[in-house]
Coordinates of C-alpha atoms in Angstrom, one line a residue:
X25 CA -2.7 -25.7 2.2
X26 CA -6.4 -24.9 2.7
X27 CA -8.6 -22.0 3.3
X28 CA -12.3 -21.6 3.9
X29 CA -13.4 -17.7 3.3
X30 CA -10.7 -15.4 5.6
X31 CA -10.0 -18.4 7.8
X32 CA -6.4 -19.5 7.0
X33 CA -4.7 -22.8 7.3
X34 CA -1.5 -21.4 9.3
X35 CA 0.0 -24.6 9.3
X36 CA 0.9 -24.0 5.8
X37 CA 3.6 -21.5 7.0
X38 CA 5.0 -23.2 9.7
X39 CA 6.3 -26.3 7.9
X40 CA 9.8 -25.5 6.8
X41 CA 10.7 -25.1 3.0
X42 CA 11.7 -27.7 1.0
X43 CA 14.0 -28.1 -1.7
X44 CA 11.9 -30.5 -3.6
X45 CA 8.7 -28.3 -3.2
X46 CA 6.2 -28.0 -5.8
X47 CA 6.5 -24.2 -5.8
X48 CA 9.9 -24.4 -7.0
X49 CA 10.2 -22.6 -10.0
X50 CA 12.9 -24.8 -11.3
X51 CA 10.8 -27.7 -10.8
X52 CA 7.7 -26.4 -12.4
X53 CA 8.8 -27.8 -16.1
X54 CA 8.3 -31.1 -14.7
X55 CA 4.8 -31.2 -13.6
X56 CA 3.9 -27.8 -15.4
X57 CA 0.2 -28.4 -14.3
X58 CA -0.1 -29.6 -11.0
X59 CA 2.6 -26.8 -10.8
X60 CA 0.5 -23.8 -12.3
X61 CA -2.4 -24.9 -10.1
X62 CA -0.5 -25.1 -7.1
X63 CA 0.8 -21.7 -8.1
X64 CA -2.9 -20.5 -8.7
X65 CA -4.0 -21.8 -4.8
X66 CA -1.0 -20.3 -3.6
X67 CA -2.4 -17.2 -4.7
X68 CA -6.0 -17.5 -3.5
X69 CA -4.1 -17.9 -0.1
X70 CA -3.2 -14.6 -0.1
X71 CA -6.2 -13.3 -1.3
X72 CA -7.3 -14.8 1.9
X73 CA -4.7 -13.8 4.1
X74 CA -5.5 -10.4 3.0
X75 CA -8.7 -11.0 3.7
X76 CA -8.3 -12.0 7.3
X77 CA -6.0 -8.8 7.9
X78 CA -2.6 -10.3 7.8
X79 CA -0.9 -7.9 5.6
X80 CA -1.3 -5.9 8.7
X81 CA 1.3 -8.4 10.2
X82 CA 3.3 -10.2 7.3
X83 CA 4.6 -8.5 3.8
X84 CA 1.9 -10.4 1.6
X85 CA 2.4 -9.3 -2.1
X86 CA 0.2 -7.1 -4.2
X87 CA 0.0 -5.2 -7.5
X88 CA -0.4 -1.8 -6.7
X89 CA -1.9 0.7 -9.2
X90 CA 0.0 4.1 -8.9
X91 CA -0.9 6.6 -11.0
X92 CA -1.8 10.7 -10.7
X93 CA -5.1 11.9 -11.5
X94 CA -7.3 11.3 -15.0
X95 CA -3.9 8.8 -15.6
X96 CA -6.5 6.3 -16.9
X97 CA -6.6 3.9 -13.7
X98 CA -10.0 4.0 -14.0
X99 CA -10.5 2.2 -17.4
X100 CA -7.8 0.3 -16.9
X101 CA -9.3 -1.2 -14.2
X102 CA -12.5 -2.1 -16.4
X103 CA -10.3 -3.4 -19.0
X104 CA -8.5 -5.9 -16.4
X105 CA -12.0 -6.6 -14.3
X106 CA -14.4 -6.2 -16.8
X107 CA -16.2 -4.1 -14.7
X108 CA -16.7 -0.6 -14.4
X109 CA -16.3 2.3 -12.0
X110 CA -18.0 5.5 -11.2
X111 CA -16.6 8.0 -13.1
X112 CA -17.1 12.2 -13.4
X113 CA -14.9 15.1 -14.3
X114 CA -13.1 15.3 -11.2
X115 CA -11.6 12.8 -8.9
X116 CA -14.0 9.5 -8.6
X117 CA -11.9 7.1 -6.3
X118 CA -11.7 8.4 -2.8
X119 CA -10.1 5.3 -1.0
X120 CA -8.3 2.1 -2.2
X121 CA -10.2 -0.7 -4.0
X122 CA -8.9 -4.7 -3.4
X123 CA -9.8 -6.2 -6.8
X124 CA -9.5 -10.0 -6.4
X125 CA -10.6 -12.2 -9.3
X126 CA -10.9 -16.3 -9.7
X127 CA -11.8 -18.3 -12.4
X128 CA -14.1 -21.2 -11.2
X129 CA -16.8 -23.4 -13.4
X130 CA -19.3 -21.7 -11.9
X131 CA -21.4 -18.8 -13.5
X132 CA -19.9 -15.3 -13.0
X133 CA -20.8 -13.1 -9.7
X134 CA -19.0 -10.3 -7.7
X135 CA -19.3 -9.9 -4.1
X136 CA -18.4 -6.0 -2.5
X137 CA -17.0 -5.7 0.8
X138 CA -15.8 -3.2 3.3
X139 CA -12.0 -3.8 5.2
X140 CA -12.2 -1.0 7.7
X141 CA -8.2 -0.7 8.6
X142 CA -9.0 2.5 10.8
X143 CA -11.6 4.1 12.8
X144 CA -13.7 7.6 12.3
X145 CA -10.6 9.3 13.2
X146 CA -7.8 7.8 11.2
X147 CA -6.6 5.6 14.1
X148 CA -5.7 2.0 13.3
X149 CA -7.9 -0.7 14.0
X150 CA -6.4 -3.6 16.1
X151 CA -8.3 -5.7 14.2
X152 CA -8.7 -4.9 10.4
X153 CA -12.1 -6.7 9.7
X154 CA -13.8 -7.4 6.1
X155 CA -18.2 -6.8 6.6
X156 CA -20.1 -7.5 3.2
X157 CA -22.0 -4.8 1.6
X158 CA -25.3 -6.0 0.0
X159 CA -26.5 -9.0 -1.8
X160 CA -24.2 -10.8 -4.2
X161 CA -24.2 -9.6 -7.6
X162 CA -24.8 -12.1 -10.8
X163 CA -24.7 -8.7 -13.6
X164 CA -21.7 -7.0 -14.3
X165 CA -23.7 -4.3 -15.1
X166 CA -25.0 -3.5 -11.4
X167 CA -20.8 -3.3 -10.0
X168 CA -20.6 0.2 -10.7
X169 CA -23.4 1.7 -8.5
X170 CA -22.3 -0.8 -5.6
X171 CA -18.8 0.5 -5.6
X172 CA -20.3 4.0 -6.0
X173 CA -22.8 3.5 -3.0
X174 CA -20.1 1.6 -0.7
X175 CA -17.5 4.5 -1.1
X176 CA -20.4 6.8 0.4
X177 CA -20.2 4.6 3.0
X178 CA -16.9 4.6 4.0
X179 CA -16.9 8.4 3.4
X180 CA -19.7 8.3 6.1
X181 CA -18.3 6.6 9.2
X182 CA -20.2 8.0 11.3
X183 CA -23.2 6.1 9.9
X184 CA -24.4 2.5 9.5
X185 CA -22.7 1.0 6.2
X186 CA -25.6 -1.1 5.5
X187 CA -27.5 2.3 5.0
X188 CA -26.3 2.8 1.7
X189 CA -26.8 -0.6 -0.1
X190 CA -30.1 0.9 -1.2
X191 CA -32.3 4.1 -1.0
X192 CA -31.1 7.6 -2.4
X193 CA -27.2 8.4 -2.3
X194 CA -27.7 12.2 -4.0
X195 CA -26.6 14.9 -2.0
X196 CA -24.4 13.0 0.6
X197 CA -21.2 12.8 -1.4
X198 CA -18.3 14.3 0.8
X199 CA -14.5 15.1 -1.3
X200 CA -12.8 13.6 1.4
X201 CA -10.4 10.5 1.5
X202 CA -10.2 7.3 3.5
X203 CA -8.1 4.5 4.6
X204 CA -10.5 1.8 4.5
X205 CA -10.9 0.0 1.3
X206 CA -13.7 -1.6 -0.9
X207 CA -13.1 -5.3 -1.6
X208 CA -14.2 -6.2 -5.2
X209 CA -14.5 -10.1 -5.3
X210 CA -15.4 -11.7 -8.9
X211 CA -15.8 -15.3 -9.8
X212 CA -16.5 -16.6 -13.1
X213 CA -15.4 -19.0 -16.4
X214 CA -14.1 -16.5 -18.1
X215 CA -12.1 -14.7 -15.0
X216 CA -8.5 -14.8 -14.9
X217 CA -6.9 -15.4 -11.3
X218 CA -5.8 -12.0 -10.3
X219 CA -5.7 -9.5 -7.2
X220 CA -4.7 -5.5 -7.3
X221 CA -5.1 -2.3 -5.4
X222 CA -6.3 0.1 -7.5
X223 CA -5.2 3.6 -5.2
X224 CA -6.6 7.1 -5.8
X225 CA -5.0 9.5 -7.9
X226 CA -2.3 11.7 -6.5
X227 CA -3.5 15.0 -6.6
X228 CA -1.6 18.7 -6.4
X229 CA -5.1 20.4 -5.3
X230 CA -8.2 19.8 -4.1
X231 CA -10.3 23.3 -3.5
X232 CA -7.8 24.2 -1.1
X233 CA -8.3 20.9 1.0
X234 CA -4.1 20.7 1.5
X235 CA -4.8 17.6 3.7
X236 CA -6.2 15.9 1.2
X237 CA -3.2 16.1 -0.9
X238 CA -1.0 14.8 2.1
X239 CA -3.5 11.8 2.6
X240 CA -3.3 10.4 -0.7
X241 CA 0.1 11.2 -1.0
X242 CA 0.6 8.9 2.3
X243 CA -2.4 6.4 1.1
X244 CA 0.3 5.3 -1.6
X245 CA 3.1 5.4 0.3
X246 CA 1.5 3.0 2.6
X247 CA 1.6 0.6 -0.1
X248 CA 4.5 1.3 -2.3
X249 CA 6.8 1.3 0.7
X250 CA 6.4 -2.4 1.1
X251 CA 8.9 -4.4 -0.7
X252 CA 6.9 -7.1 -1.0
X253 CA 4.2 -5.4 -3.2
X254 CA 4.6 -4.4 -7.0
X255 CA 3.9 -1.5 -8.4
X256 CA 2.0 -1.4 -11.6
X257 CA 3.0 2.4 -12.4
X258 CA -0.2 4.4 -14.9
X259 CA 1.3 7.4 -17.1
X260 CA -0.7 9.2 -19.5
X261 CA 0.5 10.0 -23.2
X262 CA -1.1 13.3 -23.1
X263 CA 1.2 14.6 -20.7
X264 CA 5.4 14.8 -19.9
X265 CA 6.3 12.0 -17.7
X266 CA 8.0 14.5 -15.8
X267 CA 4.8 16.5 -15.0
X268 CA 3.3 13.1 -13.4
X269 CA 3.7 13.0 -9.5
X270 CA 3.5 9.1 -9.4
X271 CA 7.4 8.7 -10.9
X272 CA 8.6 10.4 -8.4
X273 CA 7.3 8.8 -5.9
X274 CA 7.9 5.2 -7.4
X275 CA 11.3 6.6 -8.1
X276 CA 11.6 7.6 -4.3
X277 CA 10.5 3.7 -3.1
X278 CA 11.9 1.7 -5.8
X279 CA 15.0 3.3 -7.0
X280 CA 16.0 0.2 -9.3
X281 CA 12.6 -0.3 -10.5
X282 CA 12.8 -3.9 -10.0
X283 CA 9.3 -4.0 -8.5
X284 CA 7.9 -1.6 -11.0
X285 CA 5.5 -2.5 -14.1
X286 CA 4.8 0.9 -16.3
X287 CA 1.7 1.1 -18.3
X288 CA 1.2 4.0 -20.8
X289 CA -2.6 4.9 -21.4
X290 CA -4.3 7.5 -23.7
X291 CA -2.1 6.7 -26.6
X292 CA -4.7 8.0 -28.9
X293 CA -4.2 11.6 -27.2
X294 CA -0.6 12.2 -27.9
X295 CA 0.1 14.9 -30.5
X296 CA 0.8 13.9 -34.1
X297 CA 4.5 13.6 -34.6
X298 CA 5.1 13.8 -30.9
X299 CA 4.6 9.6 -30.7
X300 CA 8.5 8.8 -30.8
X301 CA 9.5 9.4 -27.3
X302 CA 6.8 7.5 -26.2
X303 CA 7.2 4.4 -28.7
X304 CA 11.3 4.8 -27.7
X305 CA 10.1 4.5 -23.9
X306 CA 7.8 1.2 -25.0
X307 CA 11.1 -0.3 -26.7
X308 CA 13.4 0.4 -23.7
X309 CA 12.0 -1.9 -20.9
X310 CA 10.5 -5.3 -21.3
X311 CA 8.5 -3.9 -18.1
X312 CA 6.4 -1.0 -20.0
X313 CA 3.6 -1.9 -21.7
X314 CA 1.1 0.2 -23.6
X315 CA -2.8 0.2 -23.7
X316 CA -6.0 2.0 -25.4
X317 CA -8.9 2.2 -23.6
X318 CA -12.4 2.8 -25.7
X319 CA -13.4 6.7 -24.8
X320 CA -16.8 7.6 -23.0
X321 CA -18.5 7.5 -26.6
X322 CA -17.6 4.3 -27.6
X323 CA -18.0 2.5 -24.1
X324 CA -21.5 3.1 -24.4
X325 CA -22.5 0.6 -26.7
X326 CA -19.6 -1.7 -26.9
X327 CA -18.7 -5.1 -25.6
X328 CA -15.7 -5.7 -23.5
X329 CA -14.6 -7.9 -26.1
X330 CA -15.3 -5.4 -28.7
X331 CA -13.0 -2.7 -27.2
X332 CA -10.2 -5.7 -26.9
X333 CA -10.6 -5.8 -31.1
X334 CA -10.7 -1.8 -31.5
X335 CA -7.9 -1.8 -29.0
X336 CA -5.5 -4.1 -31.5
X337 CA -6.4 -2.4 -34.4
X338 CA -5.4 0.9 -33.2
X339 CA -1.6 -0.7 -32.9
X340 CA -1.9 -1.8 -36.2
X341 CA -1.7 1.2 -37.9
X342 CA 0.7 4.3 -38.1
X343 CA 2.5 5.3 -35.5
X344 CA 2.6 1.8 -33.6
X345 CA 2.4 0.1 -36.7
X346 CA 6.5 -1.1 -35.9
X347 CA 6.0 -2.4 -32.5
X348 CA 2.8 -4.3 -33.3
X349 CA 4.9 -6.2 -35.9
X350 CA 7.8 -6.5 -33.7
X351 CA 7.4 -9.8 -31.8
X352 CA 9.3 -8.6 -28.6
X353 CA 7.0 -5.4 -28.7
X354 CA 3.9 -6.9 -29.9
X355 CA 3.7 -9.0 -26.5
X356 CA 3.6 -5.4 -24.9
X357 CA 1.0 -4.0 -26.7
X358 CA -2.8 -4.1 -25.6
X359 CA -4.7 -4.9 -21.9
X360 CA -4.9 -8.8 -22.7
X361 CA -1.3 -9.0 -22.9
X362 CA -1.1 -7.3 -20.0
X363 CA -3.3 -8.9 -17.7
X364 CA -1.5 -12.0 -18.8
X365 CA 2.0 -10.7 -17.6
X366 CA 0.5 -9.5 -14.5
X367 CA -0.7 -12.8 -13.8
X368 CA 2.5 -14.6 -14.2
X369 CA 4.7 -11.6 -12.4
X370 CA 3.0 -12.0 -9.4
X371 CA 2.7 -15.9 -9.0
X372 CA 6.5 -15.8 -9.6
X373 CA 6.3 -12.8 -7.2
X374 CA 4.7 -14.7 -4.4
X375 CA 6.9 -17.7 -5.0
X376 CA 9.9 -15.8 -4.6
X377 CA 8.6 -14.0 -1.3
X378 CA 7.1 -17.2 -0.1
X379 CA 9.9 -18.3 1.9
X380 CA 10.5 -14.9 3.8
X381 CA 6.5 -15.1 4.6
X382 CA 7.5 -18.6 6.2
X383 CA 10.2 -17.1 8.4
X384 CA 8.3 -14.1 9.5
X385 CA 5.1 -15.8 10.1
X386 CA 7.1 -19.1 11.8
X387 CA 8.8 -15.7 13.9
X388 CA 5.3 -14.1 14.7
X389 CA 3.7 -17.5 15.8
X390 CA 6.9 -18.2 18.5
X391 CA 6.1 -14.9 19.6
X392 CA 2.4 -15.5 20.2
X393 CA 3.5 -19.0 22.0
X394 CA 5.7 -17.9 24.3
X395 CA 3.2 -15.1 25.1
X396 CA 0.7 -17.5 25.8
X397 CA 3.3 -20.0 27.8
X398 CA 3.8 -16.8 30.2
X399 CA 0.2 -16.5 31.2
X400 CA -0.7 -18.6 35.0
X401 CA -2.1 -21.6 34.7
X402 CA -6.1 -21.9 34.1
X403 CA -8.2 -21.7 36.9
X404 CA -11.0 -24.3 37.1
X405 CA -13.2 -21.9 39.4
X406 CA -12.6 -18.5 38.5
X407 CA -15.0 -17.2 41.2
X408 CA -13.9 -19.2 43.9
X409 CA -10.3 -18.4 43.2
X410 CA -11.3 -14.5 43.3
X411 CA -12.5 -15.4 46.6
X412 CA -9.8 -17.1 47.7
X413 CA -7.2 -13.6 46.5
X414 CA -9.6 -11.1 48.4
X415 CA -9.6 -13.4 51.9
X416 CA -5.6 -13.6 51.6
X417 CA -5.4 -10.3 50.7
X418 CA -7.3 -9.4 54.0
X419 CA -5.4 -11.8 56.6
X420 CA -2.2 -9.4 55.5
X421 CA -3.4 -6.3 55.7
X422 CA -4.7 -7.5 59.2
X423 CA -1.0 -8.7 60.0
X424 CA 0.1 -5.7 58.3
X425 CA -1.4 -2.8 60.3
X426 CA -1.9 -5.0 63.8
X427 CA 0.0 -2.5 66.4
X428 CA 1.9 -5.3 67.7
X429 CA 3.6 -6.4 64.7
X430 CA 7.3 -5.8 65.2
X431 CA 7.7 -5.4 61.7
X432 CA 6.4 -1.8 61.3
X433 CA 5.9 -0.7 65.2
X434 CA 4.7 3.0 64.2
X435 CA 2.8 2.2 61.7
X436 CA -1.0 2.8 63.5
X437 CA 0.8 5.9 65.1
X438 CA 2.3 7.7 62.2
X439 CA -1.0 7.5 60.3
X440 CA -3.1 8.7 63.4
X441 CA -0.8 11.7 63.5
X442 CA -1.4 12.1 59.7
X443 CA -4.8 12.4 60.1
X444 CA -4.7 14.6 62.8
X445 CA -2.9 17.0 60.9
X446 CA -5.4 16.8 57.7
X447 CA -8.1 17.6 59.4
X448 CA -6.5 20.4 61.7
X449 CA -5.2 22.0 58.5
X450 CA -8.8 21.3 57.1
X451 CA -10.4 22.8 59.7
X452 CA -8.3 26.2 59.8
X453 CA -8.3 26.6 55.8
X454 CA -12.4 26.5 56.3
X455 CA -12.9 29.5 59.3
X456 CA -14.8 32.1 58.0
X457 CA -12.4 35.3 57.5
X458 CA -13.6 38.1 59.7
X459 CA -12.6 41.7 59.4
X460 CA -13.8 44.6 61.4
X461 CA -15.1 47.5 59.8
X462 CA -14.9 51.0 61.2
X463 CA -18.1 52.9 62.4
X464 CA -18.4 54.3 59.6
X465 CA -18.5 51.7 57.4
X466 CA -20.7 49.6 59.9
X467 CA -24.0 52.4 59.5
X468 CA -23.5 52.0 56.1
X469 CA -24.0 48.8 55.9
X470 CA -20.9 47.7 53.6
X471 CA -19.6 44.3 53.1
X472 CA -16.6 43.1 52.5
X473 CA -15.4 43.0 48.5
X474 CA -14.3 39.7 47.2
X475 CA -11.5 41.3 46.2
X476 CA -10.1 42.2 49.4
X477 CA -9.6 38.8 50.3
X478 CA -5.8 37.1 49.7
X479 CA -5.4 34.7 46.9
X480 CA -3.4 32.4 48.4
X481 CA -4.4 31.4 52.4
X482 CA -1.7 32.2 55.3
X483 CA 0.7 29.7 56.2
X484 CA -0.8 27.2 58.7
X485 CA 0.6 27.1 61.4
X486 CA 3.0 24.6 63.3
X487 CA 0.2 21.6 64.6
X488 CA 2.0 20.0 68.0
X489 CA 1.7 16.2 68.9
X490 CA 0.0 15.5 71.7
X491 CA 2.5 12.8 73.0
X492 CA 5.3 14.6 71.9
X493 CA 5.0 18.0 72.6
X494 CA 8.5 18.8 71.8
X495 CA 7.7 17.9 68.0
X496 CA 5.3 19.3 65.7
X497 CA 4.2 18.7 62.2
X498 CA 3.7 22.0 60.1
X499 CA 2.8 22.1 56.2
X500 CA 4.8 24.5 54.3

């Protein structure tokens, strides 16, 4: 298994599974490191194949991140990445974002891309393609305005993308939504090997822009529809889980909730004394996990690291002061543990799916073959050849309409008489219409009114064959 940027080794996923592979779960006790790295690769090859637009063709697994609007996707995404995203009072993200993060030795750099899926109006693209947007970036710092600047680019398709990676971007914001996706790659020591989609936030109004409600709502359904991709579900504590639209609609696509992953944000926001339906949703699925995100005044002059430590300390007191101390809790408590589970769900994830990826892509491949066994045979002079077609082509026409040819003996005839008939019906539908007008009229010196004339022509009348007079040709 190799790849090289979006250019994929195919070969991997024609071989047929193994019992014995090195992706084996069962095995992975037995070489647990060359297993985890081989699990780790595995992954970077469907970063890649994303990349390269086959999730277009193949179920490739992804984390999804569902969640309504001001659910807290937004700094959970910061806490996962580490970097940050625009943010304002109303809806910031206005099309999906492909997070994809590798740890390597070297030092720490994100590169932004556009995937454009679909073209200025919503149509699919044949051919999903991934175009880098600006210089590579060695500051977490500068992510945010890059993201910002390359979402006004996709809202703008209309417009060179390469436009907005520098200049002024104030004034040329647009509220609507798009398809087409920002790719968010980031390398670094300290990076751990992990890819999501963050989604925008349902909505249930947008200034009276009802499409805009339908688009996200069919943005996430796009995703969540796939059974291949997890959903990492965002509710807010400062709100009913029933009054969130993004249940439902996991509900709606994952019934069992096998593919699902809840997060509860804001815990800091829920009423005091109202905490025990929350902390009794937190104990009642090894899948829900619960975070705190540093507010706008404290993420301006804190660390990542230092909201990690304000983070823990906020489950260690009253009312989470139970679960933190509960080990089978405690594990669900805070972004770190978190980003470690996601980890580990989705290389198990893409094992388990790996072999259904072999069959479809080993499927989609025959297909392509036998395609390609059906065209003719290459032709070594393409212009001669053409040649060749048009000079055969010509010798049977000849043969073809050649009078003597006992084959079609009337053919010359019957088009002659056509023709003589098209042009005597052409000829009588363009005389002049003549009417005579009275004396009276005449000294007067009226003409005719446009309106006096039929809208629909007389029938023409019967045309007779001059070697047959006995036979004539009329048009109805």
């Amino acid at each position: 298994m190799s790849y090289t940027g979006s250019q994929l080794d195919y070969s991997f996923f024609e071989r047929e599974p193994s019992i014995s592979s090195s992706f084996d779960l069962d095995n992975a006790d037995e070489r647990p490191i060359d297993a985890s790295r081989q699990r780790v690769e595995l992954k970077r090859c469907m970063d890649a194949a994303v990349a390269a637009g086959a999730s277009m063709d193949i179920d490739v697994p992804q984390i999804v991140v569902l969640g309504s609007q001001s659910s807290g996707k937004s700094s959970l995404f910061e806490g996962i990445s580490k970097v940050s995203l625009p943010r304002n009072s109303g809806t910031c993200t206005r099309c999906p974002i492909i997070c994809r993060m590798v740890r390597k030795p070297d030092p720490w750099c994100c590169k932004i891309g556009i995937m454009r899926e679909v073209d200025e109006n919503g149509d699919p693209l044949p051919d999903p393609e991934t175009i880098p947007f600006g210089p590579e970036i060695y500051s977490p710092d500068k992510v945010c305005e890059r993201i910002q600047r390359a979402q006004l680019a996709i809202l703008h398709p209309e417009m060179d993308p390469q436009e907005f990676v520098d200049g002024a971007i104030f004034g040329t914001m647009r509220n609507g939504f798009s398809f087409n996706s920002i790719v968010v790659d980031i390398e670094g020591p300290d990076v751990i090997d992990l890819s999501f989609v963050d989604l925008p936030g349902l909505i249930v109004d947008d200034d009276g822009e009802t499409d805009n409600v339908e688009r996200v709502k069919r943005m996430a359904i796009k995703y969540i529809e796939r059974k291949c991709n997890l959903i990492l579900l965002v509710f807010h504590c400062s709100d009913d889980i029933q009054n969130q639209g993004a249940r439902r609609l996991a509900r709606t696509y994952d019934p069992e909730g096998e593919r699902t992953i809840t997060v509860l944000t804001k815990p800091d926001k829920i009423d005091r004394g109202q905490e025990d339906p929350w902390r009794e949703r937190l104990r009642a699925s090894d899948q829900c996990f619960c975070v705190r995100q540093p507010n706008m005044t404290e993420s301006r002059s804190m660390s990542w690291e230092g909201a990690r430590r304000l983070e823990m300390e906020f489950f260690r007191k009253d009312p989470w002061v139970n679960e933190y101390n509960d080990p089978s809790t405690q594990r669900r408590l805070g972004t770190e543990n978190l980003t470690n589970h996601l980890n580990k769900r989705l290389l198990d994830w893409i094992v388990a799916k790996l072999p259904a990826m072999q069959e479809d892509l080993r499927r989609r491949l025959r297909d392509i073959k036998d395609g390609l066994n059906r065209l003719p045979a290459e032709v070594a002079n393409p212009i001669r050849r053409a040649n060749e077609l048009v000079w055969e082509f010509n010798e049977k026409l000849k043969e073809t309409v050649n009078i003597c040819n006992f084959k079609i003996p009337s053919l010359v005839g019957v088009c002659r008489r056509s023709l003589e008939v098209y042009v005597n019906v052409l000829i009588y539908h363009l005389f002049p219409r003549f009417r005579p007008f009275s004396g009276a009229e005449a000294k007067k010196g009226s003409k005719a009114s446009f309106n006096e004339f039929p809208e629909a022509l007389p029938k023409v009348p019967s045309l007779w064959c001059r070697r047959n007079p006995s036979a004539h040709y009329g048009i109805p």
